[in-house]
Amino acid sequence: MAKRLPSLNVLNAFEAAARHLSFKKAAEELCISPPAMSHQIKVLEAHLGVALFKRLNRALELTAEGNQYFQDVQNAMLQLHRATDRLMTKHQPSVFRISCIPFITNSMLIPNIQSFKDEHPELPIDIQSQVRRANFKEEHIDVAIRHTKGDEPELHYEALSPVLISPVCTYDYWERHRNDQTKVLDQHRIIRLSVDPNSWQLWQQEWGFKGLPNEELSLDNYQAVLDSVVQGLGLAMGYIPALKELLRTKKLMLPFPDQVTEFGKLYLVYLKSEANDPRIQSFQTWIKRVISSNSDK
């Protein structure tokens, strides 16, 4: 006859105590009292007939048997959590998780995402705005929109659109500060995106603009950069096609509309193994439509 297993509550108490090497911290995590935690461990040790902990003067250590049992219990609980997640995922709508670089999140995703939700009212959507590369498997990311192409063999990069750059400012600012175009930066405050140190230099080199900025303001958020430009604080590098609405409403202008430089591409990224996921296919069609509408002049 098989021996009766310890209760799940007792095993949870042991796992927490072994992980913290502290009955007090484990008790706080599980919202029980330290005496109750100590009692749970004693019950488990009595059930197993072996000491799991060395109770020292001001410390707690696992015995050799306790350490092995801790590893086995942790692995078993991990399997239990995974099995539960799989079952719940199977019977509940799966969240469609999008990781996106911030300037595309603010300029394209957020203003247009309702139309995608209207097409898929049953689909929960989570948008994560971040610069760093997403870990698709660990973070359960379905699709990402990125400005650079990586070499991860498990990922597919679908080119969506070239990213074009050219300076932007307000009409009023340009009337007050325009000067000899060959020294465009001399009399201007340049508002830079701190994570993009290269776009100004690339643009200047391609079009022969020289001179150093009179003053610089560096911000770590492209929305903050655009807000500063709209307030008339200076010139910033504009990323097209993310500026259509600001240009259409004349909140911003391109002072050099013919001097436009290609600055990489936008990519839709997803796991190759998920290429046939109908949610990904639908999102790919939708985002291409959104980008196309923002690229129209």
PDB file of C-alpha atoms in Angstrom:
ATOM      1  CA  MET A   1       0.000   0.000   0.000  1.00  0.00           C
ATOM      2  CA  ALA A   2       1.383   3.426  -0.976  1.00  0.00           C
ATOM      3  CA  LYS A   3       2.360   5.726   1.857  1.00  0.00           C
ATOM      4  CA  ARG A   4       0.182   8.777   2.369  1.00  0.00           C
ATOM      5  CA  LEU A   5       1.735  11.985   1.022  1.00  0.00           C
ATOM      6  CA  PRO A   6       2.170  15.054   3.226  1.00  0.00           C
ATOM      7  CA  SER A   7      -0.496  17.717   2.717  1.00  0.00           C
ATOM      8  CA  LEU A   8       0.108  20.478   0.182  1.00  0.00           C
ATOM      9  CA  ASN A   9      -0.031  23.089   2.968  1.00  0.00           C
ATOM     10  CA  VAL A  10       2.782  21.344   4.819  1.00  0.00           C
ATOM     11  CA  LEU A  11       4.868  21.054   1.650  1.00  0.00           C
ATOM     12  CA  ASN A  12       4.305  24.748   0.872  1.00  0.00           C
ATOM     13  CA  ALA A  13       5.506  25.610   4.370  1.00  0.00           C
ATOM     14  CA  PHE A  14       8.621  23.475   3.957  1.00  0.00           C
ATOM     15  CA  GLU A  15       9.447  24.919   0.516  1.00  0.00           C
ATOM     16  CA  ALA A  16       9.179  28.492   1.812  1.00  0.00           C
ATOM     17  CA  ALA A  17      11.213  27.768   4.960  1.00  0.00           C
ATOM     18  CA  ALA A  18      13.932  25.989   2.978  1.00  0.00           C
ATOM     19  CA  ARG A  19      14.085  28.795   0.415  1.00  0.00           C
ATOM     20  CA  HIS A  20      14.362  31.545   3.047  1.00  0.00           C
ATOM     21  CA  LEU A  21      16.241  29.463   5.645  1.00  0.00           C
ATOM     22  CA  SER A  22      14.023  31.296   8.095  1.00  0.00           C
ATOM     23  CA  PHE A  23      10.775  30.208   9.713  1.00  0.00           C
ATOM     24  CA  LYS A  24       9.897  33.857  10.351  1.00  0.00           C
ATOM     25  CA  LYS A  25      10.290  34.986   6.722  1.00  0.00           C
ATOM     26  CA  ALA A  26       8.491  31.901   5.449  1.00  0.00           C
ATOM     27  CA  ALA A  27       5.631  32.570   7.861  1.00  0.00           C
ATOM     28  CA  GLU A  28       5.360  36.173   6.641  1.00  0.00           C
ATOM     29  CA  GLU A  29       5.247  34.989   3.021  1.00  0.00           C
ATOM     30  CA  LEU A  30       2.460  32.501   3.735  1.00  0.00           C
ATOM     31  CA  CYS A  31       0.594  34.826   6.130  1.00  0.00           C
ATOM     32  CA  ILE A  32       0.779  32.504   9.129  1.00  0.00           C
ATOM     33  CA  SER A  33       2.425  32.896  12.542  1.00  0.00           C
ATOM     34  CA  PRO A  34       6.026  31.706  13.167  1.00  0.00           C
ATOM     35  CA  PRO A  35       4.816  29.131  15.756  1.00  0.00           C
ATOM     36  CA  ALA A  36       2.382  27.753  13.170  1.00  0.00           C
ATOM     37  CA  MET A  37       5.209  27.538  10.642  1.00  0.00           C
ATOM     38  CA  SER A  38       7.438  25.703  13.125  1.00  0.00           C
ATOM     39  CA  HIS A  39       4.593  23.303  13.879  1.00  0.00           C
ATOM     40  CA  GLN A  40       4.095  22.549  10.160  1.00  0.00           C
ATOM     41  CA  ILE A  41       7.771  21.638   9.809  1.00  0.00           C
ATOM     42  CA  LYS A  42       7.670  19.391  12.881  1.00  0.00           C
ATOM     43  CA  VAL A  43       4.601  17.626  11.457  1.00  0.00           C
ATOM     44  CA  LEU A  44       6.441  17.047   8.171  1.00  0.00           C
ATOM     45  CA  GLU A  45       9.598  15.763   9.887  1.00  0.00           C
ATOM     46  CA  ALA A  46       7.504  13.400  12.009  1.00  0.00           C
ATOM     47  CA  HIS A  47       5.689  12.171   8.916  1.00  0.00           C
ATOM     48  CA  LEU A  48       8.940  11.514   7.063  1.00  0.00           C
ATOM     49  CA  GLY A  49      10.867  10.239  10.073  1.00  0.00           C
ATOM     50  CA  VAL A  50      13.873  12.400   9.264  1.00  0.00           C
ATOM     51  CA  ALA A  51      15.226  15.795  10.338  1.00  0.00           C
ATOM     52  CA  LEU A  52      15.056  18.326   7.515  1.00  0.00           C
ATOM     53  CA  PHE A  53      16.634  21.304   9.292  1.00  0.00           C
ATOM     54  CA  LYS A  54      19.506  21.950  11.671  1.00  0.00           C
ATOM     55  CA  ARG A  55      18.187  24.441  14.206  1.00  0.00           C
ATOM     56  CA  LEU A  56      21.232  26.482  15.231  1.00  0.00           C
ATOM     57  CA  ASN A  57      21.402  29.273  17.780  1.00  0.00           C
ATOM     58  CA  ARG A  58      20.579  32.136  15.397  1.00  0.00           C
ATOM     59  CA  ALA A  59      20.361  30.350  12.079  1.00  0.00           C
ATOM     60  CA  LEU A  60      18.651  27.578  10.188  1.00  0.00           C
ATOM     61  CA  GLU A  61      20.354  25.070   7.910  1.00  0.00           C
ATOM     62  CA  LEU A  62      19.102  22.230   5.773  1.00  0.00           C
ATOM     63  CA  THR A  63      20.354  18.748   6.504  1.00  0.00           C
ATOM     64  CA  ALA A  64      21.635  16.697   3.575  1.00  0.00           C
ATOM     65  CA  GLU A  65      18.278  14.918   3.436  1.00  0.00           C
ATOM     66  CA  GLY A  66      16.463  18.240   3.771  1.00  0.00           C
ATOM     67  CA  ASN A  67      18.406  19.798   0.909  1.00  0.00           C
ATOM     68  CA  GLN A  68      17.637  16.895  -1.434  1.00  0.00           C
ATOM     69  CA  TYR A  69      13.981  16.920  -0.418  1.00  0.00           C
ATOM     70  CA  PHE A  70      13.844  20.704  -0.983  1.00  0.00           C
ATOM     71  CA  GLN A  71      15.065  20.299  -4.563  1.00  0.00           C
ATOM     72  CA  ASP A  72      12.596  17.496  -5.231  1.00  0.00           C
ATOM     73  CA  VAL A  73       9.669  19.412  -3.709  1.00  0.00           C
ATOM     74  CA  GLN A  74      10.552  22.580  -5.664  1.00  0.00           C
ATOM     75  CA  ASN A  75      10.651  20.646  -8.933  1.00  0.00           C
ATOM     76  CA  ALA A  76       7.357  18.939  -8.147  1.00  0.00           C
ATOM     77  CA  MET A  77       5.683  22.268  -7.332  1.00  0.00           C
ATOM     78  CA  LEU A  78       7.023  23.803 -10.523  1.00  0.00           C
ATOM     79  CA  GLN A  79       5.483  20.955 -12.506  1.00  0.00           C
ATOM     80  CA  LEU A  80       2.218  21.433 -10.633  1.00  0.00           C
ATOM     81  CA  HIS A  81       2.176  25.164 -11.439  1.00  0.00           C
ATOM     82  CA  ARG A  82       2.933  24.494 -15.100  1.00  0.00           C
ATOM     83  CA  ALA A  83       0.199  21.881 -15.358  1.00  0.00           C
ATOM     84  CA  THR A  84      -2.276  24.283 -13.766  1.00  0.00           C
ATOM     85  CA  ASP A  85      -1.242  27.122 -16.086  1.00  0.00           C
ATOM     86  CA  ARG A  86      -1.622  24.904 -19.145  1.00  0.00           C
ATOM     87  CA  LEU A  87      -5.091  23.815 -18.103  1.00  0.00           C
ATOM     88  CA  MET A  88      -6.231  27.356 -17.283  1.00  0.00           C
ATOM     89  CA  THR A  89      -4.760  28.702 -20.522  1.00  0.00           C
ATOM     90  CA  LYS A  90      -6.604  26.044 -22.496  1.00  0.00           C
ATOM     91  CA  HIS A  91      -9.979  27.059 -21.069  1.00  0.00           C
ATOM     92  CA  GLN A  92      -9.502  30.835 -20.814  1.00  0.00           C
ATOM     93  CA  PRO A  93      -8.842  33.482 -23.490  1.00  0.00           C
ATOM     94  CA  SER A  94      -5.086  33.832 -23.900  1.00  0.00           C
ATOM     95  CA  VAL A  95      -3.698  37.341 -23.486  1.00  0.00           C
ATOM     96  CA  PHE A  96      -2.132  38.683 -26.679  1.00  0.00           C
ATOM     97  CA  ARG A  97       1.053  40.349 -25.442  1.00  0.00           C
ATOM     98  CA  ILE A  98       2.758  43.019 -27.560  1.00  0.00           C
ATOM     99  CA  SER A  99       6.225  44.403 -26.809  1.00  0.00           C
ATOM    100  CA  CYS A 100       6.908  47.672 -28.613  1.00  0.00           C
ATOM    101  CA  ILE A 101       9.493  50.431 -28.733  1.00  0.00           C
ATOM    102  CA  PRO A 102       8.061  53.502 -26.973  1.00  0.00           C
ATOM    103  CA  PHE A 103       7.830  55.961 -29.866  1.00  0.00           C
ATOM    104  CA  ILE A 104       5.761  53.498 -31.897  1.00  0.00           C
ATOM    105  CA  THR A 105       3.648  52.650 -28.847  1.00  0.00           C
ATOM    106  CA  ASN A 106       2.743  56.301 -28.336  1.00  0.00           C
ATOM    107  CA  SER A 107       2.365  57.362 -31.959  1.00  0.00           C
ATOM    108  CA  MET A 108       0.775  54.305 -33.600  1.00  0.00           C
ATOM    109  CA  LEU A 109      -0.282  51.541 -31.234  1.00  0.00           C
ATOM    110  CA  ILE A 110      -2.200  53.457 -28.572  1.00  0.00           C
ATOM    111  CA  PRO A 111      -4.062  55.791 -30.989  1.00  0.00           C
ATOM    112  CA  ASN A 112      -5.121  52.869 -33.219  1.00  0.00           C
ATOM    113  CA  ILE A 113      -5.349  49.781 -30.996  1.00  0.00           C
ATOM    114  CA  GLN A 114      -9.112  50.158 -30.552  1.00  0.00           C
ATOM    115  CA  SER A 115      -9.649  49.199 -34.188  1.00  0.00           C
ATOM    116  CA  PHE A 116      -7.731  45.955 -33.599  1.00  0.00           C
ATOM    117  CA  LYS A 117      -9.771  45.297 -30.455  1.00  0.00           C
ATOM    118  CA  ASP A 118     -12.955  45.904 -32.447  1.00  0.00           C
ATOM    119  CA  GLU A 119     -11.850  43.208 -34.884  1.00  0.00           C
ATOM    120  CA  HIS A 120     -11.075  40.833 -31.986  1.00  0.00           C
ATOM    121  CA  PRO A 121     -13.391  41.747 -29.091  1.00  0.00           C
ATOM    122  CA  GLU A 122     -12.759  38.402 -27.380  1.00  0.00           C
ATOM    123  CA  LEU A 123      -8.973  38.891 -27.248  1.00  0.00           C
ATOM    124  CA  PRO A 124      -7.368  40.392 -24.102  1.00  0.00           C
ATOM    125  CA  ILE A 125      -4.441  42.627 -25.134  1.00  0.00           C
ATOM    126  CA  ASP A 126      -1.390  43.642 -23.103  1.00  0.00           C
ATOM    127  CA  ILE A 127       1.023  46.256 -24.493  1.00  0.00           C
ATOM    128  CA  GLN A 128       4.501  46.516 -22.975  1.00  0.00           C
ATOM    129  CA  SER A 129       6.381  49.649 -24.015  1.00  0.00           C
ATOM    130  CA  GLN A 130      10.102  48.995 -23.694  1.00  0.00           C
ATOM    131  CA  VAL A 131      13.404  49.625 -25.456  1.00  0.00           C
ATOM    132  CA  ARG A 132      15.150  46.404 -24.440  1.00  0.00           C
ATOM    133  CA  ARG A 133      14.754  43.226 -26.441  1.00  0.00           C
ATOM    134  CA  ALA A 134      11.938  41.027 -25.198  1.00  0.00           C
ATOM    135  CA  ASN A 135      12.500  37.477 -24.020  1.00  0.00           C
ATOM    136  CA  PHE A 136       9.613  35.895 -25.884  1.00  0.00           C
ATOM    137  CA  LYS A 137       9.424  32.629 -23.980  1.00  0.00           C
ATOM    138  CA  GLU A 138      10.063  33.832 -20.439  1.00  0.00           C
ATOM    139  CA  GLU A 139       7.855  36.931 -20.773  1.00  0.00           C
ATOM    140  CA  HIS A 140       5.164  35.197 -22.866  1.00  0.00           C
ATOM    141  CA  ILE A 141       5.498  37.795 -25.636  1.00  0.00           C
ATOM    142  CA  ASP A 142       3.493  37.072 -28.784  1.00  0.00           C
ATOM    143  CA  VAL A 143       4.814  39.843 -31.048  1.00  0.00           C
ATOM    144  CA  ALA A 144       7.308  42.678 -30.777  1.00  0.00           C
ATOM    145  CA  ILE A 145       7.905  45.796 -32.848  1.00  0.00           C
ATOM    146  CA  ARG A 146      11.583  46.680 -33.031  1.00  0.00           C
ATOM    147  CA  HIS A 147      13.830  49.157 -34.822  1.00  0.00           C
ATOM    148  CA  THR A 148      16.809  46.823 -35.215  1.00  0.00           C
ATOM    149  CA  LYS A 149      17.131  43.284 -36.525  1.00  0.00           C
ATOM    150  CA  GLY A 150      18.714  40.659 -34.313  1.00  0.00           C
ATOM    151  CA  ASP A 151      20.249  37.298 -35.191  1.00  0.00           C
ATOM    152  CA  GLU A 152      18.227  35.044 -32.888  1.00  0.00           C
ATOM    153  CA  PRO A 153      17.666  31.819 -34.878  1.00  0.00           C
ATOM    154  CA  GLU A 154      14.272  31.166 -33.278  1.00  0.00           C
ATOM    155  CA  LEU A 155      12.810  34.566 -34.254  1.00  0.00           C
ATOM    156  CA  HIS A 156      11.290  35.778 -37.507  1.00  0.00           C
ATOM    157  CA  TYR A 157      11.803  39.449 -38.430  1.00  0.00           C
ATOM    158  CA  GLU A 158       9.192  40.830 -40.823  1.00  0.00           C
ATOM    159  CA  ALA A 159      10.174  44.220 -42.290  1.00  0.00           C
ATOM    160  CA  LEU A 160       7.287  46.657 -41.894  1.00  0.00           C
ATOM    161  CA  SER A 161       8.600  50.025 -43.013  1.00  0.00           C
ATOM    162  CA  PRO A 162      11.780  52.050 -43.336  1.00  0.00           C
ATOM    163  CA  VAL A 163      12.355  54.555 -40.554  1.00  0.00           C
ATOM    164  CA  LEU A 164      13.109  57.974 -42.035  1.00  0.00           C
ATOM    165  CA  ILE A 165      14.611  60.810 -40.039  1.00  0.00           C
ATOM    166  CA  SER A 166      14.639  64.565 -40.475  1.00  0.00           C
ATOM    167  CA  PRO A 167      14.618  67.417 -37.934  1.00  0.00           C
ATOM    168  CA  VAL A 168      11.293  68.759 -36.642  1.00  0.00           C
ATOM    169  CA  CYS A 169      10.250  71.907 -34.813  1.00  0.00           C
ATOM    170  CA  THR A 170       7.263  74.232 -34.510  1.00  0.00           C
ATOM    171  CA  TYR A 171       6.452  76.800 -37.200  1.00  0.00           C
ATOM    172  CA  ASP A 172       6.911  79.616 -34.700  1.00  0.00           C
ATOM    173  CA  TYR A 173      10.272  78.309 -33.558  1.00  0.00           C
ATOM    174  CA  TRP A 174      11.552  78.081 -37.123  1.00  0.00           C
ATOM    175  CA  GLU A 175      10.464  81.618 -37.951  1.00  0.00           C
ATOM    176  CA  ARG A 176      12.404  82.875 -34.934  1.00  0.00           C
ATOM    177  CA  HIS A 177      15.550  80.791 -35.380  1.00  0.00           C
ATOM    178  CA  ARG A 178      16.065  79.972 -39.034  1.00  0.00           C
ATOM    179  CA  ASN A 179      19.555  80.781 -40.309  1.00  0.00           C
ATOM    180  CA  ASP A 180      22.161  79.749 -42.865  1.00  0.00           C
ATOM    181  CA  GLN A 181      21.321  76.116 -43.609  1.00  0.00           C
ATOM    182  CA  THR A 182      24.971  75.131 -43.880  1.00  0.00           C
ATOM    183  CA  LYS A 183      25.318  75.788 -40.139  1.00  0.00           C
ATOM    184  CA  VAL A 184      21.920  74.614 -39.043  1.00  0.00           C
ATOM    185  CA  LEU A 185      22.892  73.699 -35.496  1.00  0.00           C
ATOM    186  CA  ASP A 186      24.811  76.821 -34.505  1.00  0.00           C
ATOM    187  CA  GLN A 187      21.876  78.850 -33.207  1.00  0.00           C
ATOM    188  CA  HIS A 188      19.672  76.035 -31.979  1.00  0.00           C
ATOM    189  CA  ARG A 189      18.947  74.019 -28.914  1.00  0.00           C
ATOM    190  CA  ILE A 190      18.957  70.357 -29.926  1.00  0.00           C
ATOM    191  CA  ILE A 191      16.659  68.042 -28.001  1.00  0.00           C
ATOM    192  CA  ARG A 192      18.139  64.563 -28.144  1.00  0.00           C
ATOM    193  CA  LEU A 193      16.782  61.147 -27.311  1.00  0.00           C
ATOM    194  CA  SER A 194      19.441  59.765 -24.967  1.00  0.00           C
ATOM    195  CA  VAL A 195      19.198  56.198 -26.293  1.00  0.00           C
ATOM    196  CA  ASP A 196      19.815  57.421 -29.858  1.00  0.00           C
ATOM    197  CA  PRO A 197      23.270  59.035 -30.047  1.00  0.00           C
ATOM    198  CA  ASN A 198      23.736  58.577 -33.812  1.00  0.00           C
ATOM    199  CA  SER A 199      20.795  59.990 -35.780  1.00  0.00           C
ATOM    200  CA  TRP A 200      21.883  63.641 -35.785  1.00  0.00           C
ATOM    201  CA  GLN A 201      25.419  62.800 -36.884  1.00  0.00           C
ATOM    202  CA  LEU A 202      24.154  60.478 -39.628  1.00  0.00           C
ATOM    203  CA  TRP A 203      21.719  63.071 -40.946  1.00  0.00           C
ATOM    204  CA  GLN A 204      24.318  65.889 -40.900  1.00  0.00           C
ATOM    205  CA  GLN A 205      26.886  63.784 -42.736  1.00  0.00           C
ATOM    206  CA  GLU A 206      24.466  62.758 -45.483  1.00  0.00           C
ATOM    207  CA  TRP A 207      23.242  66.278 -46.207  1.00  0.00           C
ATOM    208  CA  GLY A 208      26.360  68.325 -45.518  1.00  0.00           C
ATOM    209  CA  PHE A 209      25.025  70.272 -42.540  1.00  0.00           C
ATOM    210  CA  LYS A 210      27.765  71.449 -40.221  1.00  0.00           C
ATOM    211  CA  GLY A 211      28.112  73.218 -36.936  1.00  0.00           C
ATOM    212  CA  LEU A 212      27.598  72.285 -33.310  1.00  0.00           C
ATOM    213  CA  PRO A 213      24.416  72.959 -31.371  1.00  0.00           C
ATOM    214  CA  ASN A 214      24.247  76.077 -29.269  1.00  0.00           C
ATOM    215  CA  GLU A 215      22.698  74.031 -26.462  1.00  0.00           C
ATOM    216  CA  GLU A 216      21.553  70.451 -25.906  1.00  0.00           C
ATOM    217  CA  LEU A 217      18.775  68.874 -23.885  1.00  0.00           C
ATOM    218  CA  SER A 218      18.861  65.079 -23.512  1.00  0.00           C
ATOM    219  CA  LEU A 219      15.734  63.111 -22.590  1.00  0.00           C
ATOM    220  CA  ASP A 220      15.249  59.361 -22.168  1.00  0.00           C
ATOM    221  CA  ASN A 221      11.703  59.249 -23.554  1.00  0.00           C
ATOM    222  CA  TYR A 222      10.709  60.112 -27.115  1.00  0.00           C
ATOM    223  CA  GLN A 223       7.287  61.341 -26.076  1.00  0.00           C
ATOM    224  CA  ALA A 224       9.025  63.810 -23.745  1.00  0.00           C
ATOM    225  CA  VAL A 225      11.248  64.854 -26.665  1.00  0.00           C
ATOM    226  CA  LEU A 226       8.206  65.554 -28.845  1.00  0.00           C
ATOM    227  CA  ASP A 227       6.402  67.371 -26.029  1.00  0.00           C
ATOM    228  CA  SER A 228       9.441  69.629 -25.587  1.00  0.00           C
ATOM    229  CA  VAL A 229       9.567  70.392 -29.306  1.00  0.00           C
ATOM    230  CA  VAL A 230       5.827  71.161 -29.424  1.00  0.00           C
ATOM    231  CA  GLN A 231       6.439  73.651 -26.611  1.00  0.00           C
ATOM    232  CA  GLY A 232       8.954  75.416 -28.845  1.00  0.00           C
ATOM    233  CA  LEU A 233      12.062  74.483 -26.871  1.00  0.00           C
ATOM    234  CA  GLY A 234      14.193  73.510 -29.854  1.00  0.00           C
ATOM    235  CA  LEU A 235      14.856  71.137 -32.738  1.00  0.00           C
ATOM    236  CA  ALA A 236      14.594  67.362 -32.423  1.00  0.00           C
ATOM    237  CA  MET A 237      15.163  64.494 -34.789  1.00  0.00           C
ATOM    238  CA  GLY A 238      11.842  63.299 -36.136  1.00  0.00           C
ATOM    239  CA  TYR A 239      11.183  59.637 -36.806  1.00  0.00           C
ATOM    240  CA  ILE A 240       8.870  59.045 -39.736  1.00  0.00           C
ATOM    241  CA  PRO A 241       6.264  57.452 -39.954  1.00  0.00           C
ATOM    242  CA  ALA A 242       5.596  58.235 -36.279  1.00  0.00           C
ATOM    243  CA  LEU A 243       4.886  61.944 -36.847  1.00  0.00           C
ATOM    244  CA  LYS A 244       1.963  62.010 -39.269  1.00  0.00           C
ATOM    245  CA  GLU A 245      -0.610  63.423 -36.853  1.00  0.00           C
ATOM    246  CA  LEU A 246       1.704  66.123 -35.476  1.00  0.00           C
ATOM    247  CA  LEU A 247       2.596  67.179 -39.018  1.00  0.00           C
ATOM    248  CA  ARG A 248      -0.998  66.986 -40.264  1.00  0.00           C
ATOM    249  CA  THR A 249      -2.263  69.226 -37.450  1.00  0.00           C
ATOM    250  CA  LYS A 250       0.700  71.581 -38.013  1.00  0.00           C
ATOM    251  CA  LYS A 251       1.882  71.253 -34.436  1.00  0.00           C
ATOM    252  CA  LEU A 252       5.258  70.413 -35.953  1.00  0.00           C
ATOM    253  CA  MET A 253       6.957  70.980 -39.282  1.00  0.00           C
ATOM    254  CA  LEU A 254       9.874  69.570 -41.247  1.00  0.00           C
ATOM    255  CA  PRO A 255      12.163  72.570 -41.829  1.00  0.00           C
ATOM    256  CA  PHE A 256      14.155  70.507 -44.338  1.00  0.00           C
ATOM    257  CA  PRO A 257      11.494  68.335 -46.034  1.00  0.00           C
ATOM    258  CA  ASP A 258      13.821  67.295 -48.853  1.00  0.00           C
ATOM    259  CA  GLN A 259      16.649  66.253 -46.537  1.00  0.00           C
ATOM    260  CA  VAL A 260      15.372  62.894 -45.253  1.00  0.00           C
ATOM    261  CA  THR A 261      17.668  60.024 -44.244  1.00  0.00           C
ATOM    262  CA  GLU A 262      16.836  56.336 -43.935  1.00  0.00           C
ATOM    263  CA  PHE A 263      17.577  55.167 -40.397  1.00  0.00           C
ATOM    264  CA  GLY A 264      16.952  51.438 -40.309  1.00  0.00           C
ATOM    265  CA  LYS A 265      13.596  49.690 -40.469  1.00  0.00           C
ATOM    266  CA  LEU A 266      10.676  48.754 -38.280  1.00  0.00           C
ATOM    267  CA  TYR A 267      10.295  45.012 -37.810  1.00  0.00           C
ATOM    268  CA  LEU A 268       7.497  42.837 -36.555  1.00  0.00           C
ATOM    269  CA  VAL A 269       9.131  40.036 -34.576  1.00  0.00           C
ATOM    270  CA  TYR A 270       7.692  36.721 -33.432  1.00  0.00           C
ATOM    271  CA  LEU A 271       8.743  33.139 -32.768  1.00  0.00           C
ATOM    272  CA  LYS A 272       9.085  31.105 -35.950  1.00  0.00           C
ATOM    273  CA  SER A 273       7.287  28.273 -34.190  1.00  0.00           C
ATOM    274  CA  GLU A 274       4.221  30.538 -33.804  1.00  0.00           C
ATOM    275  CA  ALA A 275       4.098  31.764 -37.409  1.00  0.00           C
ATOM    276  CA  ASN A 276       0.735  30.101 -38.031  1.00  0.00           C
ATOM    277  CA  ASP A 277      -0.923  31.601 -34.956  1.00  0.00           C
ATOM    278  CA  PRO A 278      -4.020  33.343 -36.406  1.00  0.00           C
ATOM    279  CA  ARG A 279      -3.699  36.134 -33.824  1.00  0.00           C
ATOM    280  CA  ILE A 280      -0.199  36.950 -35.046  1.00  0.00           C
ATOM    281  CA  GLN A 281      -1.261  36.789 -38.680  1.00  0.00           C
ATOM    282  CA  SER A 282      -4.174  39.116 -37.992  1.00  0.00           C
ATOM    283  CA  PHE A 283      -1.998  41.568 -36.055  1.00  0.00           C
ATOM    284  CA  GLN A 284       0.579  41.562 -38.851  1.00  0.00           C
ATOM    285  CA  THR A 285      -2.074  42.532 -41.398  1.00  0.00           C
ATOM    286  CA  TRP A 286      -3.445  45.197 -39.068  1.00  0.00           C
ATOM    287  CA  ILE A 287      -0.122  46.842 -38.138  1.00  0.00           C
ATOM    288  CA  LYS A 288       0.940  46.998 -41.800  1.00  0.00           C
ATOM    289  CA  ARG A 289      -2.306  48.820 -42.540  1.00  0.00           C
ATOM    290  CA  VAL A 290      -1.734  51.255 -39.670  1.00  0.00           C
ATOM    291  CA  ILE A 291       1.843  51.989 -40.723  1.00  0.00           C
ATOM    292  CA  SER A 292       0.792  52.453 -44.336  1.00  0.00           C
ATOM    293  CA  SER A 293      -1.840  55.006 -43.321  1.00  0.00           C
ATOM    294  CA  ASN A 294       0.737  56.863 -41.209  1.00  0.00           C
ATOM    295  CA  SER A 295       3.230  56.871 -44.075  1.00  0.00           C
ATOM    296  CA  ASP A 296       0.840  58.488 -46.552  1.00  0.00           C
ATOM    297  CA  LYS A 297       1.620  62.129 -47.158  1.00  0.00           C
TER     298      LYS A 297
END
